[in-house]
XYZ file of N, CA and C in Angstrom:
291
model
N 0.967 -1.604 -0.290
C 0.169 0.073 0.139
C 0.764 1.422 -0.014
N 0.457 2.364 -1.052
C 0.975 3.314 -1.046
C 0.526 4.667 -0.148
N 1.027 5.248 0.659
C 0.256 6.634 1.193
C 0.730 7.633 0.768
N -0.468 8.560 0.580
C 0.733 9.725 -0.411
C -0.355 11.182 0.757
N 0.367 12.250 0.765
C -0.069 13.639 1.715
C -0.088 14.791 0.763
N -0.693 15.464 0.806
C -0.644 17.010 0.144
C -0.651 16.497 -1.551
N -1.958 15.702 -2.051
C -1.725 15.504 -3.172
C -1.979 16.631 -3.989
N -1.210 17.153 -4.889
C -2.159 18.210 -6.209
C -2.992 17.895 -6.722
N -3.032 17.018 -7.430
C -4.542 16.926 -8.271
C -5.260 15.497 -7.317
N -6.573 16.467 -7.117
C -7.413 15.469 -6.551
C -8.592 15.607 -7.799
N -8.835 13.892 -8.110
C -10.039 13.725 -8.927
C -11.458 14.187 -8.488
N -12.112 14.568 -8.846
C -13.890 14.790 -9.053
C -14.142 13.627 -7.928
N -15.201 13.867 -7.034
C -15.602 12.820 -6.143
C -16.958 12.581 -7.283
N -17.181 10.996 -7.225
C -18.310 10.218 -8.178
C -19.162 10.515 -7.009
N -20.434 10.441 -7.777
C -21.546 9.958 -6.833
C -21.799 8.515 -6.987
N -22.684 8.037 -6.217
C -22.567 6.599 -6.171
C -23.658 6.146 -6.722
N -24.047 6.776 -7.875
C -24.876 6.431 -8.889
C -26.400 6.250 -8.176
N -26.254 6.950 -7.047
C -28.152 7.340 -6.445
C -28.734 8.100 -7.746
N -30.078 7.603 -7.948
C -30.657 8.587 -9.085
C -32.193 9.234 -7.858
N -32.215 10.723 -8.245
C -33.448 10.980 -7.192
C -34.856 9.989 -7.522
N -35.674 9.994 -6.633
C -36.404 9.387 -6.525
C -37.872 10.060 -7.107
N -38.451 9.396 -8.039
C -39.523 9.860 -9.032
C -40.530 10.979 -8.103
N -40.650 10.650 -6.667
C -41.548 11.414 -6.132
C -40.890 12.617 -6.047
N -39.364 12.442 -5.678
C -39.264 14.022 -5.295
C -39.064 14.891 -6.479
N -39.123 14.613 -7.841
C -39.102 14.972 -8.989
C -40.478 15.254 -9.140
N -41.565 14.689 -9.018
C -43.034 15.250 -8.760
C -43.187 16.529 -7.907
N -42.613 15.919 -6.679
C -42.997 17.128 -5.648
C -42.126 17.891 -6.116
N -40.842 18.351 -6.406
C -40.346 19.420 -6.969
C -41.039 20.617 -7.870
N -41.982 19.374 -8.799
C -42.926 20.347 -9.958
C -43.946 20.639 -9.289
N -44.602 19.810 -7.986
C -45.844 20.366 -7.676
C -45.361 21.571 -7.067
N -44.209 21.772 -6.377
C -43.995 22.953 -5.282
C -43.478 24.119 -6.428
N -43.118 23.851 -7.789
C -43.148 25.018 -9.142
C -45.038 25.417 -8.959
N -45.683 24.817 -9.403
C -47.233 24.899 -9.512
C -47.684 25.470 -8.530
N -48.818 25.740 -9.122
C -49.985 26.213 -8.291
C -50.816 25.128 -7.541
N -50.840 23.875 -7.748
C -51.431 22.932 -7.375
C -51.515 23.139 -5.452
N -52.551 22.717 -5.200
C -52.186 22.389 -3.382
C -52.093 21.464 -3.054
N -52.745 20.356 -3.537
C -52.530 18.484 -3.034
C -52.122 17.629 -4.040
N -51.586 16.821 -3.844
C -50.990 15.775 -4.907
C -51.101 14.274 -3.839
N -51.512 13.396 -4.692
C -51.368 12.000 -4.410
C -50.911 10.915 -4.874
N -50.248 10.439 -4.403
C -49.076 8.790 -5.025
C -49.716 7.495 -4.479
N -50.753 6.908 -5.367
C -51.088 5.627 -5.268
C -49.772 4.476 -5.772
N -49.724 3.412 -4.399
C -48.803 2.232 -4.667
C -49.879 0.984 -4.443
N -48.904 -0.107 -5.098
C -49.742 -1.459 -5.051
C -49.997 -2.200 -3.960
N -49.170 -1.473 -3.258
C -49.756 -2.270 -1.481
C -49.144 -0.937 -0.455
N -49.436 -1.232 0.930
C -49.351 -0.667 1.964
C -47.478 -0.411 2.348
N -46.767 -1.237 2.059
C -45.739 -1.496 2.450
C -45.215 -0.356 1.682
N -44.982 -0.417 0.203
C -44.781 0.241 -0.825
C -45.252 1.781 -0.276
N -46.327 2.066 -0.278
C -46.528 3.672 0.082
C -45.793 3.892 1.484
N -45.865 2.914 2.211
C -45.266 3.500 3.650
C -43.311 3.807 3.573
N -42.890 2.965 2.550
C -41.419 3.046 2.548
C -41.324 4.433 1.850
N -42.511 5.044 0.400
C -42.089 6.106 -0.430
C -42.472 7.349 0.525
N -43.261 6.810 1.834
C -43.605 8.331 2.595
C -41.958 8.530 3.250
N -41.584 7.712 3.524
C -40.044 7.526 4.675
C -39.114 8.769 3.377
N -39.388 8.171 1.993
C -38.437 8.872 1.863
C -38.505 10.663 1.458
N -39.769 10.551 1.198
C -40.802 11.877 1.392
C -40.332 12.860 2.165
N -40.538 12.364 3.311
C -40.107 12.923 4.626
C -38.740 13.203 4.871
N -37.679 12.406 4.707
C -36.379 12.521 4.388
C -36.238 13.793 3.753
N -36.569 14.051 2.609
C -36.402 15.118 1.807
C -37.031 16.639 1.980
N -38.441 16.533 2.491
C -38.726 17.510 3.589
C -37.926 17.604 4.736
N -37.507 16.903 5.253
C -36.479 17.499 6.550
C -35.328 17.727 6.330
N -34.391 17.422 5.260
C -33.145 17.532 4.850
C -32.874 18.997 3.820
N -34.321 19.255 3.220
C -34.039 20.469 2.728
C -35.087 21.673 3.431
N -35.334 21.358 4.678
C -36.260 22.490 5.578
C -37.100 22.612 4.932
N -37.869 21.683 4.607
C -39.395 22.460 3.922
C -40.606 21.962 4.694
N -40.422 21.804 5.947
C -41.898 21.605 7.031
C -42.745 22.334 6.597
N -42.068 24.025 6.718
C -43.244 24.615 6.489
C -44.048 24.970 5.105
N -43.321 24.639 3.907
C -44.001 24.929 3.072
C -44.882 23.441 2.601
N -44.831 21.915 2.793
C -45.885 21.030 2.755
C -45.735 19.978 3.854
N -46.834 19.831 3.653
C -47.076 18.516 4.589
C -47.657 16.734 3.722
N -46.965 15.984 4.775
C -47.293 14.612 3.705
C -47.715 13.726 5.124
N -48.502 12.668 4.264
C -48.792 11.658 5.165
C -49.592 10.191 4.183
N -49.897 9.454 5.129
C -50.150 8.115 4.362
C -51.683 7.445 4.611
N -52.273 6.851 3.912
C -53.600 6.581 4.254
C -53.634 5.146 3.223
N -53.877 3.919 3.934
C -53.424 2.818 3.122
C -52.443 2.729 2.175
N -52.768 2.522 0.779
C -52.004 2.254 -0.207
C -51.765 3.912 -1.041
N -52.106 5.091 -0.444
C -51.648 6.198 -0.689
C -50.908 7.037 -0.190
N -50.168 7.592 -0.858
C -49.402 8.983 -0.067
C -49.647 10.633 -0.657
N -50.104 11.364 0.777
C -50.788 12.817 0.090
C -49.643 13.388 0.440
N -49.713 14.653 -0.445
C -48.910 15.832 -0.418
C -49.376 17.046 -0.100
N -49.436 17.790 0.789
C -50.491 19.091 0.929
C -49.614 19.917 1.167
N -50.211 21.492 0.396
C -48.977 22.610 0.543
C -49.365 22.983 1.372
N -48.829 23.942 2.491
C -49.455 24.682 3.841
C -48.984 25.868 3.699
N -47.569 26.254 2.458
C -47.424 27.568 2.529
C -46.995 28.095 1.417
N -47.279 28.949 0.515
C -47.377 29.624 -0.885
C -45.781 29.963 -0.717
N -45.290 30.208 -1.842
C -43.915 30.910 -2.022
C -43.952 31.886 -2.728
N -43.388 32.683 -2.299
C -43.554 33.872 -3.090
C -42.681 35.267 -2.495
N -42.571 36.272 -3.175
C -41.738 37.641 -2.692
C -42.061 38.084 -1.234
N -41.802 38.145 -0.303
C -42.461 38.724 1.147
C -43.077 40.271 0.934
N -42.077 41.097 -0.053
C -42.843 42.420 -0.160
C -44.260 42.111 -0.958
N -44.343 41.345 -1.844
C -45.238 41.737 -2.883
C -46.567 40.603 -2.284
N -45.846 39.463 -1.931
C -47.162 38.646 -1.384
C -47.884 37.785 -2.584
N -47.099 37.749 -4.200
C -47.854 37.120 -5.132
C -46.726 35.660 -5.409
N -47.513 34.811 -6.081
C -46.920 33.481 -6.401
C -45.891 33.748 -7.530
N -44.640 33.219 -7.181
C -43.697 33.664 -8.201
C -43.737 32.574 -9.051
N -44.416 31.212 -8.751
C -44.036 30.108 -10.121
C -45.336 30.300 -10.994
N -44.736 29.773 -11.967
C -45.426 29.488 -13.399
C -45.429 28.094 -13.570
N -46.835 27.719 -13.867
C -46.948 26.353 -14.074
C -47.541 25.826 -15.384
């Protein structure tokens, strides 16, 4: 094994090949539009439970707790807008859908 310190050239860090979940992509487009709620329907309750956890993690990590809420009921996951994004001085929606 060869060890080096203070390497002059560091290659770019590769991503682990992880792709963004399709639900996260849909939520991003939902937040950019004027819709007030949305629903994801799955084949079984376990899949809905797992996908809800992904959405909750995205919401927590991106500090979006005040922007939307999410919950599960049977085989469906619901996302509800709780706060509209806009300019504080204007109070109008900025997103065009």
